[in-house]
PDB file of C-alpha atoms in Angstrom:
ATOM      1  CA  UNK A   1     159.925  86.466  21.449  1.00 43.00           C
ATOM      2  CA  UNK A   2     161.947  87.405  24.113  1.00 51.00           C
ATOM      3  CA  UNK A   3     165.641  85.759  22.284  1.00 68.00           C
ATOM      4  CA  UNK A   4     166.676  86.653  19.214  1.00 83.00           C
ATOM      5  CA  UNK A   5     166.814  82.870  18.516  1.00 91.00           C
ATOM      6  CA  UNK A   6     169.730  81.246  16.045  1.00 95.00           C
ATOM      7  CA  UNK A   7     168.659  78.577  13.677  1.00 95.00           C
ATOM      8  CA  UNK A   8     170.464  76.175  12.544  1.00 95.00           C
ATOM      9  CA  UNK A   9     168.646  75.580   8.864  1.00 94.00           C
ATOM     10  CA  UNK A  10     168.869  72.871   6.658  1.00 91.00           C
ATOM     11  CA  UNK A  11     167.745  73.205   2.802  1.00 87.00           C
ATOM     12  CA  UNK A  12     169.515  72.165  -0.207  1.00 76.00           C
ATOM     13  CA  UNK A  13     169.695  73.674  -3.983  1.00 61.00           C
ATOM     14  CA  UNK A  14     170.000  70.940  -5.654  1.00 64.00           C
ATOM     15  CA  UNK A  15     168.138  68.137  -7.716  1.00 56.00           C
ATOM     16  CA  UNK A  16     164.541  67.645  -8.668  1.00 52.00           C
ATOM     17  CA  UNK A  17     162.555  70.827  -7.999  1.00 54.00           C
ATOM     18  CA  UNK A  18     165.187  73.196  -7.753  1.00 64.00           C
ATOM     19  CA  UNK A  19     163.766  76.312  -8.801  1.00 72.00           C
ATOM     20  CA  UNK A  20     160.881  75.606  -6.343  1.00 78.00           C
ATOM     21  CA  UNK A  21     162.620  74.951  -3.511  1.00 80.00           C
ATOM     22  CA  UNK A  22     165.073  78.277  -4.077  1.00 84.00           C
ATOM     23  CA  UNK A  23     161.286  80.244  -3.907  1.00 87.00           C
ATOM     24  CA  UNK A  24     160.777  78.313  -0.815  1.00 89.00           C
ATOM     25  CA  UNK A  25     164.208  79.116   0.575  1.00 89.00           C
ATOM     26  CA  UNK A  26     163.852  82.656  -0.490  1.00 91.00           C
ATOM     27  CA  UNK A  27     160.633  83.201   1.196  1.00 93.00           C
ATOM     28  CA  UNK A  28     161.992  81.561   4.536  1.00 94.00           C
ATOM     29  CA  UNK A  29     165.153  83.355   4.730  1.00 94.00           C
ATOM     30  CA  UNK A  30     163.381  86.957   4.300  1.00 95.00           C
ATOM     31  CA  UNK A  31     160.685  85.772   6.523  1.00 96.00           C
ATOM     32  CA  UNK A  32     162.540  84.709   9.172  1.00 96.00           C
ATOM     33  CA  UNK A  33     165.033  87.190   9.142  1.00 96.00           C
ATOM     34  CA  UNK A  34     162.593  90.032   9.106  1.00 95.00           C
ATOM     35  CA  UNK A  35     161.808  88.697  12.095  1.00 95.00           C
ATOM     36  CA  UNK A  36     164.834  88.639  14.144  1.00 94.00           C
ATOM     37  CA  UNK A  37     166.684  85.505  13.184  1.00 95.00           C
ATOM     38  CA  UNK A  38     170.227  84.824  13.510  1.00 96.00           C
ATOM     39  CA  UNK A  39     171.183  81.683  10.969  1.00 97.00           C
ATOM     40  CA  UNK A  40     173.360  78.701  10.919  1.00 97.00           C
ATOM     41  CA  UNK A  41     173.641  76.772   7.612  1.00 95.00           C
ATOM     42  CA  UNK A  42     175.834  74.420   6.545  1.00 94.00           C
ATOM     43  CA  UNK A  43     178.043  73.473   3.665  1.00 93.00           C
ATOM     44  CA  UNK A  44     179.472  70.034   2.903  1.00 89.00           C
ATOM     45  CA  UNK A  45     179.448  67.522   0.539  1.00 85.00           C
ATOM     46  CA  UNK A  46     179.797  70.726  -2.297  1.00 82.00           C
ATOM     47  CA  UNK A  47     176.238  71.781  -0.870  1.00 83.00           C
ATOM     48  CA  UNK A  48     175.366  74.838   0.236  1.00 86.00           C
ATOM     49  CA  UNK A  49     171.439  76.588   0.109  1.00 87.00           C
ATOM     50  CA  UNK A  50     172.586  79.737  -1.340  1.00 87.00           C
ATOM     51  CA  UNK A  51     168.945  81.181  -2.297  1.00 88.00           C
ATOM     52  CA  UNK A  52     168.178  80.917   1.467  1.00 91.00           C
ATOM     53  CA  UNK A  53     171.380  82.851   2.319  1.00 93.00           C
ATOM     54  CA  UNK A  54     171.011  85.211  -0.222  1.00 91.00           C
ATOM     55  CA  UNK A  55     167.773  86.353   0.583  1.00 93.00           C
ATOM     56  CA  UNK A  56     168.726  86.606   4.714  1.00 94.00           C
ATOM     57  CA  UNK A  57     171.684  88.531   4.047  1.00 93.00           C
ATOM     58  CA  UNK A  58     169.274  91.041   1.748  1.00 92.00           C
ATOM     59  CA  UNK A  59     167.399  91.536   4.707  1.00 93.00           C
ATOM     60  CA  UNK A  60     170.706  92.060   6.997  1.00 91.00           C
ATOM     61  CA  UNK A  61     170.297  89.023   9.326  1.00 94.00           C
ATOM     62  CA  UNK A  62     173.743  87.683  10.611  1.00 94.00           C
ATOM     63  CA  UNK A  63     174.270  83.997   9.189  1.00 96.00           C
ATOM     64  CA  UNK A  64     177.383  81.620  10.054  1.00 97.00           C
ATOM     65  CA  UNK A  65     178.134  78.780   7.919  1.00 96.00           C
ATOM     66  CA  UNK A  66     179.715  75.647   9.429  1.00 97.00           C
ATOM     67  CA  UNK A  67     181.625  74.400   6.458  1.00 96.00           C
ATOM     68  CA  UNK A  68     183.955  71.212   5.686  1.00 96.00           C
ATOM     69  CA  UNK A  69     187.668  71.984   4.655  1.00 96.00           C
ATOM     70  CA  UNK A  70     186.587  71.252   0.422  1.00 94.00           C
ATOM     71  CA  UNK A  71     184.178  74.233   0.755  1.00 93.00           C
ATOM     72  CA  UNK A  72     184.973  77.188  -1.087  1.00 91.00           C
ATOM     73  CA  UNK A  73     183.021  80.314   0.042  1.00 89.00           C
ATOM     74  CA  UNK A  74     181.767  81.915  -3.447  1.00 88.00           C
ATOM     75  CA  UNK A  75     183.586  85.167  -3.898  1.00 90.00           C
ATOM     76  CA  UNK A  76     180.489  87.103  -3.684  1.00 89.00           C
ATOM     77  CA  UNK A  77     179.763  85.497  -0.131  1.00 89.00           C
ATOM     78  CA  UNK A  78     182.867  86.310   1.488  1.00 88.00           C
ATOM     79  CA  UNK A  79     181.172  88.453   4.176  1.00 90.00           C
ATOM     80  CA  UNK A  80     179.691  85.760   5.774  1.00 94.00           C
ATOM     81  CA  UNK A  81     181.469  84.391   9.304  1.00 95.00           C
ATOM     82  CA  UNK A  82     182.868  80.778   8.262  1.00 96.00           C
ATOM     83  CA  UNK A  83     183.958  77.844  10.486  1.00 97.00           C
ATOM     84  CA  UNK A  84     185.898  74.804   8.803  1.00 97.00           C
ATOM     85  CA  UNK A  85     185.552  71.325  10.868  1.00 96.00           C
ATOM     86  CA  UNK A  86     187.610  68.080   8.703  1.00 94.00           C
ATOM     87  CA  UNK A  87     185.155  66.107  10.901  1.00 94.00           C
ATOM     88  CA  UNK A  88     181.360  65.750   9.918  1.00 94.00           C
ATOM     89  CA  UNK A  89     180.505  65.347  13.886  1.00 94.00           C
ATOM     90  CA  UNK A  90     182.163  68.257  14.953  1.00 96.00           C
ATOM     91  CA  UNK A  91     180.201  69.905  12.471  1.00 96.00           C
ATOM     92  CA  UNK A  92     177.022  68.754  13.917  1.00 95.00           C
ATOM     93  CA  UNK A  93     178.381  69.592  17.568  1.00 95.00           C
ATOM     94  CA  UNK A  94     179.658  73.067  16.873  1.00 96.00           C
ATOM     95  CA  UNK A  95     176.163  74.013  14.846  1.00 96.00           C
ATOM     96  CA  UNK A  96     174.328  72.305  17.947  1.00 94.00           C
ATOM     97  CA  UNK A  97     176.200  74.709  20.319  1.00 94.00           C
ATOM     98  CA  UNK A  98     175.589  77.589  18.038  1.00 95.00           C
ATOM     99  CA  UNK A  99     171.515  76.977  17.660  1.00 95.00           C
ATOM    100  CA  UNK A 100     168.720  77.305  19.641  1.00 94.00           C
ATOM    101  CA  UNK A 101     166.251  75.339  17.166  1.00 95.00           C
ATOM    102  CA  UNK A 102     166.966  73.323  13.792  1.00 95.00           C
ATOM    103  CA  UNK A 103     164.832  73.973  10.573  1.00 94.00           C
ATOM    104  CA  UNK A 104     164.402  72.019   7.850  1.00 91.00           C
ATOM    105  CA  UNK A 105     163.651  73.604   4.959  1.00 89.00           C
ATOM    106  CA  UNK A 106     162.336  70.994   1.595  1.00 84.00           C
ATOM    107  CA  UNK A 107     165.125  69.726  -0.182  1.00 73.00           C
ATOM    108  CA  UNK A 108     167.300  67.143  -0.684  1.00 72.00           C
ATOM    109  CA  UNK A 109     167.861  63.957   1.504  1.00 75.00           C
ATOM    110  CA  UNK A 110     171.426  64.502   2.241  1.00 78.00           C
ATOM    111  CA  UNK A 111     170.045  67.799   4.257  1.00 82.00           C
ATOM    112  CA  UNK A 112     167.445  65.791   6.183  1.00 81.00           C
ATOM    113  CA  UNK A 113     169.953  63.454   7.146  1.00 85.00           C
ATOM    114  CA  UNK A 114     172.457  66.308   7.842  1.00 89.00           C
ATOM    115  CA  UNK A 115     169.409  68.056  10.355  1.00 88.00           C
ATOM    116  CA  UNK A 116     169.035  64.520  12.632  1.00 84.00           C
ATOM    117  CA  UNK A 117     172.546  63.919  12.570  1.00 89.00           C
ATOM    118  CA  UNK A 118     172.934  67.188  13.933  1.00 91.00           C
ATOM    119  CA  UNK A 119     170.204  66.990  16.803  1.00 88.00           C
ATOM    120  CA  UNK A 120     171.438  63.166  17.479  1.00 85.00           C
ATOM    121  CA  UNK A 121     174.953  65.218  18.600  1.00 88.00           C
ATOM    122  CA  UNK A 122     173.050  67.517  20.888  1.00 83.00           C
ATOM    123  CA  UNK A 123     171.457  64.392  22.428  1.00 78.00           C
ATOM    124  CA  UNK A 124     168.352  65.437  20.830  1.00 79.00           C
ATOM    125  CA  UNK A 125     168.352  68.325  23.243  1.00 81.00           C
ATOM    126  CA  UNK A 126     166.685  71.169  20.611  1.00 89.00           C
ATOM    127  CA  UNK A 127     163.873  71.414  19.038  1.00 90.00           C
ATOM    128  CA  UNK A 128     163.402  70.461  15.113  1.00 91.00           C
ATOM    129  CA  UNK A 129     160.629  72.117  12.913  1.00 91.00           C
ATOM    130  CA  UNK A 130     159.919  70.989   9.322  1.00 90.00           C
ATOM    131  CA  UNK A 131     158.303  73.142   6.832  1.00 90.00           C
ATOM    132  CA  UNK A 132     156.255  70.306   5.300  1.00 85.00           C
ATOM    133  CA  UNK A 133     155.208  72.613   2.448  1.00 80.00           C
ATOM    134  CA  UNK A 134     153.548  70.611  -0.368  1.00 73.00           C
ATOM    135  CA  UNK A 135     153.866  67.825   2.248  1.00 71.00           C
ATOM    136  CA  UNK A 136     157.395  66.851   1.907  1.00 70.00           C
ATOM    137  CA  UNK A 137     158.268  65.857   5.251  1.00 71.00           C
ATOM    138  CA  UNK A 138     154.768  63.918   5.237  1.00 69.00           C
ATOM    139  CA  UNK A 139     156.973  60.750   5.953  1.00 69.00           C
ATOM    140  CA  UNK A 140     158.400  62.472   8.669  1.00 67.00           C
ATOM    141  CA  UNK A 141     155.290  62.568  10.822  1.00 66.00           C
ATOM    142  CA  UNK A 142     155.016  58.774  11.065  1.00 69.00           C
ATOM    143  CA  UNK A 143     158.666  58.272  11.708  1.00 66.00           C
ATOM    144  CA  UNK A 144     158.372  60.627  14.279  1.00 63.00           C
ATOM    145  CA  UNK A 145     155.804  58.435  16.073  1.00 64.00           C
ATOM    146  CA  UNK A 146     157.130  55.649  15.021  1.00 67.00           C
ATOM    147  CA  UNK A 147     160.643  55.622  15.563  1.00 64.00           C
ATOM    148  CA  UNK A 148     161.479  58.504  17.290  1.00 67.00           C
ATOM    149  CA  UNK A 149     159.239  58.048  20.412  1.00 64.00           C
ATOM    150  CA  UNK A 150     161.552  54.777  21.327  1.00 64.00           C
ATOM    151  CA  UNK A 151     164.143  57.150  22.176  1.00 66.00           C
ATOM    152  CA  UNK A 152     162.425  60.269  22.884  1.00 68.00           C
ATOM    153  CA  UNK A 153     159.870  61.094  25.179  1.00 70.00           C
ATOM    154  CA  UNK A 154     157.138  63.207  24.110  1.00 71.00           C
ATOM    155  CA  UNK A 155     158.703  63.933  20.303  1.00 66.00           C
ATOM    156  CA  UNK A 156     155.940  66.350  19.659  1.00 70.00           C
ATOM    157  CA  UNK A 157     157.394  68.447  22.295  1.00 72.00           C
ATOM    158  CA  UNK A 158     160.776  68.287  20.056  1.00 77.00           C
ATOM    159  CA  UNK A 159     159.723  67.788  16.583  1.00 82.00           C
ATOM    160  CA  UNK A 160     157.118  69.780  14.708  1.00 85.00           C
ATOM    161  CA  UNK A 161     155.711  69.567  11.256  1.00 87.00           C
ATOM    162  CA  UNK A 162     154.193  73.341   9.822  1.00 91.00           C
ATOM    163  CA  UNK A 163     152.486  73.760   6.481  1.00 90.00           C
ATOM    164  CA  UNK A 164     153.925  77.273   5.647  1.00 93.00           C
ATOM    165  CA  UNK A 165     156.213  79.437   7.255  1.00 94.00           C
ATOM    166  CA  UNK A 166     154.448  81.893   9.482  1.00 95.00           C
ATOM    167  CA  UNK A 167     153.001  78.549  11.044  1.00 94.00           C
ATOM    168  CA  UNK A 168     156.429  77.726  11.736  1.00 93.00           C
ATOM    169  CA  UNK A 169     158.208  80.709  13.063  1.00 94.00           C
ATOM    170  CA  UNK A 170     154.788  80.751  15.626  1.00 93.00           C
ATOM    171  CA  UNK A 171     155.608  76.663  16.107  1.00 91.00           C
ATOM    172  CA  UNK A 172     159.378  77.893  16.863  1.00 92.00           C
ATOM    173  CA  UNK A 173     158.094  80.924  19.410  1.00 90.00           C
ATOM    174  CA  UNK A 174     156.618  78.009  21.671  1.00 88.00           C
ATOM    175  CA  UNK A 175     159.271  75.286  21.354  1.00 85.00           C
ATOM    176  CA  UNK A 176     162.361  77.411  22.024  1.00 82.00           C
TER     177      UNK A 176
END
């Protein structure tokens, strides 16, 4: 890759499967950051995906975190670059400007929702991959053809479903 792209990702810690989804965060974050990526995440709603962020800033990756004025950075995160927006869409806008893909990581619905409210702000101008591991995003694929493609031409071209995460960082090579 040519960029040393920035991700927006989107993952959440919390509800039903939470210690697998913090392996699956882990295993992203170090992944992707031992490959060269820069990272976005947000925090809102009293969410944050702190075993994703913990493991990219193990392996030194930069991250930002787009944050609502109620977040309060944990003490032991207060290295990390953070941006405060009141407003939920300048949240989406400023991560949209910031990103040159979005990522969604398994995990709760408020972080789906969070990931196409934030490409609906950049006019769905970047390109989304979701790590369907143990086929969570599975609904996502029909949605995609089914509602998406009204609005978008060609949604393959901008969203893209991967069953682990090498799969995906190759997926995100192409798309961005």
């Amino acid at each position: 890759m040519s960029i040393k792209p920035t991700i927006a990702i989107f993952a959440s810690d919390k509800g039903p499967g939470d210690s697998e989804r913090s392996a699956i965060m882990s295993h992203a974050g170090s992944f992707l950051a031992a490959k060269g990526v820069n990272f976005i995440c947000l925090a809102q709603n009293g969410t944050l995906c702190t075993p994703l962020i913990t493991s990219v800033r193990s392996a030194g990756a930069k991250i930002k975190i787009i944050a609502d004025d109620e977040f309060i950075l944990p003490k032991k995160l207060n290295d990390i670059e953070l941006e405060r927006y009141g407003d939920e869409q300048n949240r989406y806008l400023r991560i949209g400007e910031l990103s040159n893909a979005f990522i969604g990581l398994p995990g709760s619905l408020l972080s789906i929702k969070s990931l196409f409210e934030a490409w609906i702000a950049t006019n769905r101008n970047l390109p989304v991959l979701l790590l369907n591991k143990n086929k969570n995003f599975e609904f996502m694929r029909g949605f995609t053809m089914d509602i998406i493609s009204h609005k978008v031409k060609n949604p393959e071209k901008y969203i893209s479903h991967a069953d682990n995460i090498e799969d995906l960082y190759n997926r995100l090579q192409k798309l961005i």
